[in-house]
């Protein structure tokens, strides 16, 4: 029987197995129409869940089980001033510390210690400092001529432009094309502005696979708002969302990028992406690096991004761009600091400092010696050294992410807790020793979310907009969500999951939560899709099994609009991840007054504070947490959230207000990154 549902959801469905195409029956519709109403408090008065310990975490917070009152005993919340509510968010290794950081000389002065303040940073740095690797200092080369203040126009390439050890026959020196870039913004009064270049494989919305894309999009704007000149360099994928790129035009026609024994000819384009200044590098070669229909997933991914990294630096060099900071992201561009130090500094490009942000340690770009031949890094014995690029686990392999850690002036990951877990908690996927060696230049900065996109006060995807002062309008969205997904309109809370259906996201617990929530008198909504066919099939099977339930809807696919409605319409957002470097889902949920129930790991632990067991002031508590990755663990938190919804609605409402008042915009992370930039510049 065909399903009469909103076509938008169906249009985005991913590989729907035929069997699962069976839709909710008219029986369900009839039940929905009957509008079953469960009175508040009709559910059995369950006890607050198993006490959830707050482990000794990166915040150095109080010991497990610092119970400050069960749901029953919790005192009424007081409205918190906004600043108070967000004060705790920024006790990070990078942000809190960098104000007190001491200068670090040149590109690779590993031996400088950072003064470690109390709390989080102290917890992050309890390990004994390891000796610094004996890497040579870069030669003291003269600074290249400085461009006039604030200008970024191309200038003639220096005649010494051929990388000394690249081994390619120099092409005729290209003449830089006139660039039609906008003038940089006026310089900020209080602090000198910086020229910051992001070299990245992704940026929302033009080239998005995951959170990395959102970070570059949000952070670059924040840095520009603060008076810095920010440019972004991306590959010119054929799959770019060209409808989001404005005034796209060629700015550099003859960029020759050293590659093996020769060079590849590239064209560089410039365009605006929602105000961001972006350069797109297009190589012309048989390798067809970026014209493959999708961003990742090819056997030669390592070589594709090694080429891009080299091309980006070659472009900066040839165009005479005098960046203060080069910020690269994940293994894909982790070779940038290697090229900078090993090749371009020798040519006189001594000014830029390199910052690397690692969004997920699971992917590291482990490869063989071919990489060295391709990129002009010609001394295998030098680069295979364990103190440089040699993989910690496979003697015959090179590790790009590790190289980025070794060669960057500063390395961040996307939350302090994840910084701790990767270095000391067994989550570093083999990079733990490297992080220990370089711990003095390693820290975590919690991502922000873009409040132009994720804000219930202005969200155009919502039928009714709302804010903390008129929170009741949230329930109009709840009704709209139920209508759209044909769920029963009753007094039950809606528990939601939005995310990639990836094992990382805790899929066993998601499955468990669906049945548990239904059993406990809640409704459940899921929106997700997976690149793995097997996982999609599993969830299609589950969807079919629950098809007749008036209290459950699983939407298998990617649907941005529906995601907005779920964030607004749900009461509780579940994030039970196995590991979570930062997590945007819980941050967005908080903004929409949807109470997160999360596992106490990574960025989730840094941003969600348990209503019953946190040692935070009451007005800072904003959700529920659990430690153990199993059914009872999940139930201990989800059960308390459902209980609170039914039994203490006024407490639940205060929790919603706390959530909405917290500031998870890019405001503070932007400042944190500027502190890091200042630190590595002020050597
Ligand atoms: P990750 O980067 O690991 O995928 P994050 O929590 O950092 O996880 O970011 C996930 C982002 O993607 C969130 O904004 C979430 O709303 C969005 N998202 C994930 N899956 C879907 C989906 N199926 N439909 C719409 N949005 C989705």
PDB file of C-alpha atoms and ligand atoms in Angstrom, residues 208-212 214 359-360 447 449 454 497-502 504-505 527-530 555-564 567 575 579-586 588, ligand 1:
ATOM      1  CA  UNK A 208      30.026  19.262   3.003  1.00  0.00           C
ATOM      2  CA  UNK A 209      30.456  15.754   4.283  1.00  0.00           C
ATOM      3  CA  UNK A 210      30.546  16.264   8.047  1.00  0.00           C
ATOM      4  CA  UNK A 211      31.089  18.673  10.915  1.00  0.00           C
ATOM      5  CA  UNK A 212      34.438  19.889   9.544  1.00  0.00           C
ATOM      6  CA  UNK A 214      30.396  23.552   9.390  1.00  0.00           C
ATOM      7  CA  UNK A 359      38.066  16.826  13.809  1.00  0.00           C
ATOM      8  CA  UNK A 360      38.271  13.042  14.138  1.00  0.00           C
ATOM      9  CA  UNK A 447      32.958  24.003  18.198  1.00  0.00           C
ATOM     10  CA  UNK A 449      27.099  26.523  15.905  1.00  0.00           C
ATOM     11  CA  UNK A 454      20.307  27.265  14.024  1.00  0.00           C
ATOM     12  CA  UNK A 497      17.722  10.975  17.273  1.00  0.00           C
ATOM     13  CA  UNK A 498      19.212  12.931  14.347  1.00  0.00           C
ATOM     14  CA  UNK A 499      22.525  11.847  12.891  1.00  0.00           C
ATOM     15  CA  UNK A 500      24.581   9.690  10.621  1.00  0.00           C
ATOM     16  CA  UNK A 501      23.781   6.011  11.086  1.00  0.00           C
ATOM     17  CA  UNK A 502      27.410   5.196  11.771  1.00  0.00           C
ATOM     18  CA  UNK A 504      30.379   5.758  16.056  1.00  0.00           C
ATOM     19  CA  UNK A 505      26.938   7.143  16.915  1.00  0.00           C
ATOM     20  CA  UNK A 527      16.200  10.879  11.189  1.00  0.00           C
ATOM     21  CA  UNK A 528      19.383   9.372   9.821  1.00  0.00           C
ATOM     22  CA  UNK A 529      21.137   7.744   6.945  1.00  0.00           C
ATOM     23  CA  UNK A 530      24.214   5.652   6.469  1.00  0.00           C
ATOM     24  CA  UNK A 555      12.936   8.503   8.626  1.00  0.00           C
ATOM     25  CA  UNK A 556      15.855   6.940   6.759  1.00  0.00           C
ATOM     26  CA  UNK A 557      17.434   9.645   4.642  1.00  0.00           C
ATOM     27  CA  UNK A 558      19.003  13.099   4.776  1.00  0.00           C
ATOM     28  CA  UNK A 559      16.536  15.958   5.170  1.00  0.00           C
ATOM     29  CA  UNK A 560      17.776  19.323   6.415  1.00  0.00           C
ATOM     30  CA  UNK A 561      14.288  20.860   6.761  1.00  0.00           C
ATOM     31  CA  UNK A 562      12.926  17.931   8.703  1.00  0.00           C
ATOM     32  CA  UNK A 563      15.987  18.095  10.967  1.00  0.00           C
ATOM     33  CA  UNK A 564      15.076  21.686  11.893  1.00  0.00           C
ATOM     34  CA  UNK A 567      15.065  19.950  16.827  1.00  0.00           C
ATOM     35  CA  UNK A 575      23.157  11.258  21.546  1.00  0.00           C
ATOM     36  CA  UNK A 579      32.965   8.395  20.773  1.00  0.00           C
ATOM     37  CA  UNK A 580      32.127  11.979  19.864  1.00  0.00           C
ATOM     38  CA  UNK A 581      34.892  14.514  19.177  1.00  0.00           C
ATOM     39  CA  UNK A 582      32.508  17.446  19.655  1.00  0.00           C
ATOM     40  CA  UNK A 583      28.994  16.769  18.376  1.00  0.00           C
ATOM     41  CA  UNK A 584      26.751  19.403  16.899  1.00  0.00           C
ATOM     42  CA  UNK A 585      23.457  17.624  17.520  1.00  0.00           C
ATOM     43  CA  UNK A 586      23.394  18.301  21.242  1.00  0.00           C
ATOM     44  CA  UNK A 588      21.656  22.526  18.252  1.00  0.00           C
TER      45      UNK A 588
HETATM   46  P1  LIG B   1      29.164  14.223  12.593  1.00  0.00           P
HETATM   47  O1  LIG B   1      29.982  15.390  12.132  1.00  0.00           O
HETATM   48  O2  LIG B   1      29.936  13.148  13.275  1.00  0.00           O
HETATM   49  O3  LIG B   1      28.254  13.680  11.543  1.00  0.00           O
HETATM   50  P2  LIG B   1      27.840  16.150  14.292  1.00  0.00           P
HETATM   51  O4  LIG B   1      26.908  15.991  15.439  1.00  0.00           O
HETATM   52  O5  LIG B   1      29.095  16.921  14.521  1.00  0.00           O
HETATM   53  O6  LIG B   1      28.149  14.716  13.742  1.00  0.00           O
HETATM   54  O7  LIG B   1      27.068  16.881  13.082  1.00  0.00           O
HETATM   55  C1  LIG B   1      25.939  16.297  12.505  1.00  0.00           C
HETATM   56  C2  LIG B   1      25.177  17.361  11.754  1.00  0.00           C
HETATM   57  O8  LIG B   1      24.544  16.756  10.628  1.00  0.00           O
HETATM   58  C3  LIG B   1      24.044  17.951  12.583  1.00  0.00           C
HETATM   59  O9  LIG B   1      23.856  19.288  12.173  1.00  0.00           O
HETATM   60  C4  LIG B   1      22.828  17.124  12.181  1.00  0.00           C
HETATM   61  O10 LIG B   1      21.622  17.855  12.319  1.00  0.00           O
HETATM   62  C5  LIG B   1      23.130  16.866  10.721  1.00  0.00           C
HETATM   63  N1  LIG B   1      22.558  15.605  10.235  1.00  0.00           N
HETATM   64  C6  LIG B   1      23.036  14.364  10.457  1.00  0.00           C
HETATM   65  N2  LIG B   1      22.265  13.449   9.847  1.00  0.00           N
HETATM   66  C7  LIG B   1      21.280  14.126   9.238  1.00  0.00           C
HETATM   67  C8  LIG B   1      20.156  13.727   8.433  1.00  0.00           C
HETATM   68  N3  LIG B   1      19.924  12.456   8.159  1.00  0.00           N
HETATM   69  N4  LIG B   1      19.355  14.696   7.961  1.00  0.00           N
HETATM   70  C9  LIG B   1      19.588  15.991   8.244  1.00  0.00           C
HETATM   71  N5  LIG B   1      20.624  16.426   8.981  1.00  0.00           N
HETATM   72  C10 LIG B   1      21.465  15.507   9.476  1.00  0.00           C
END
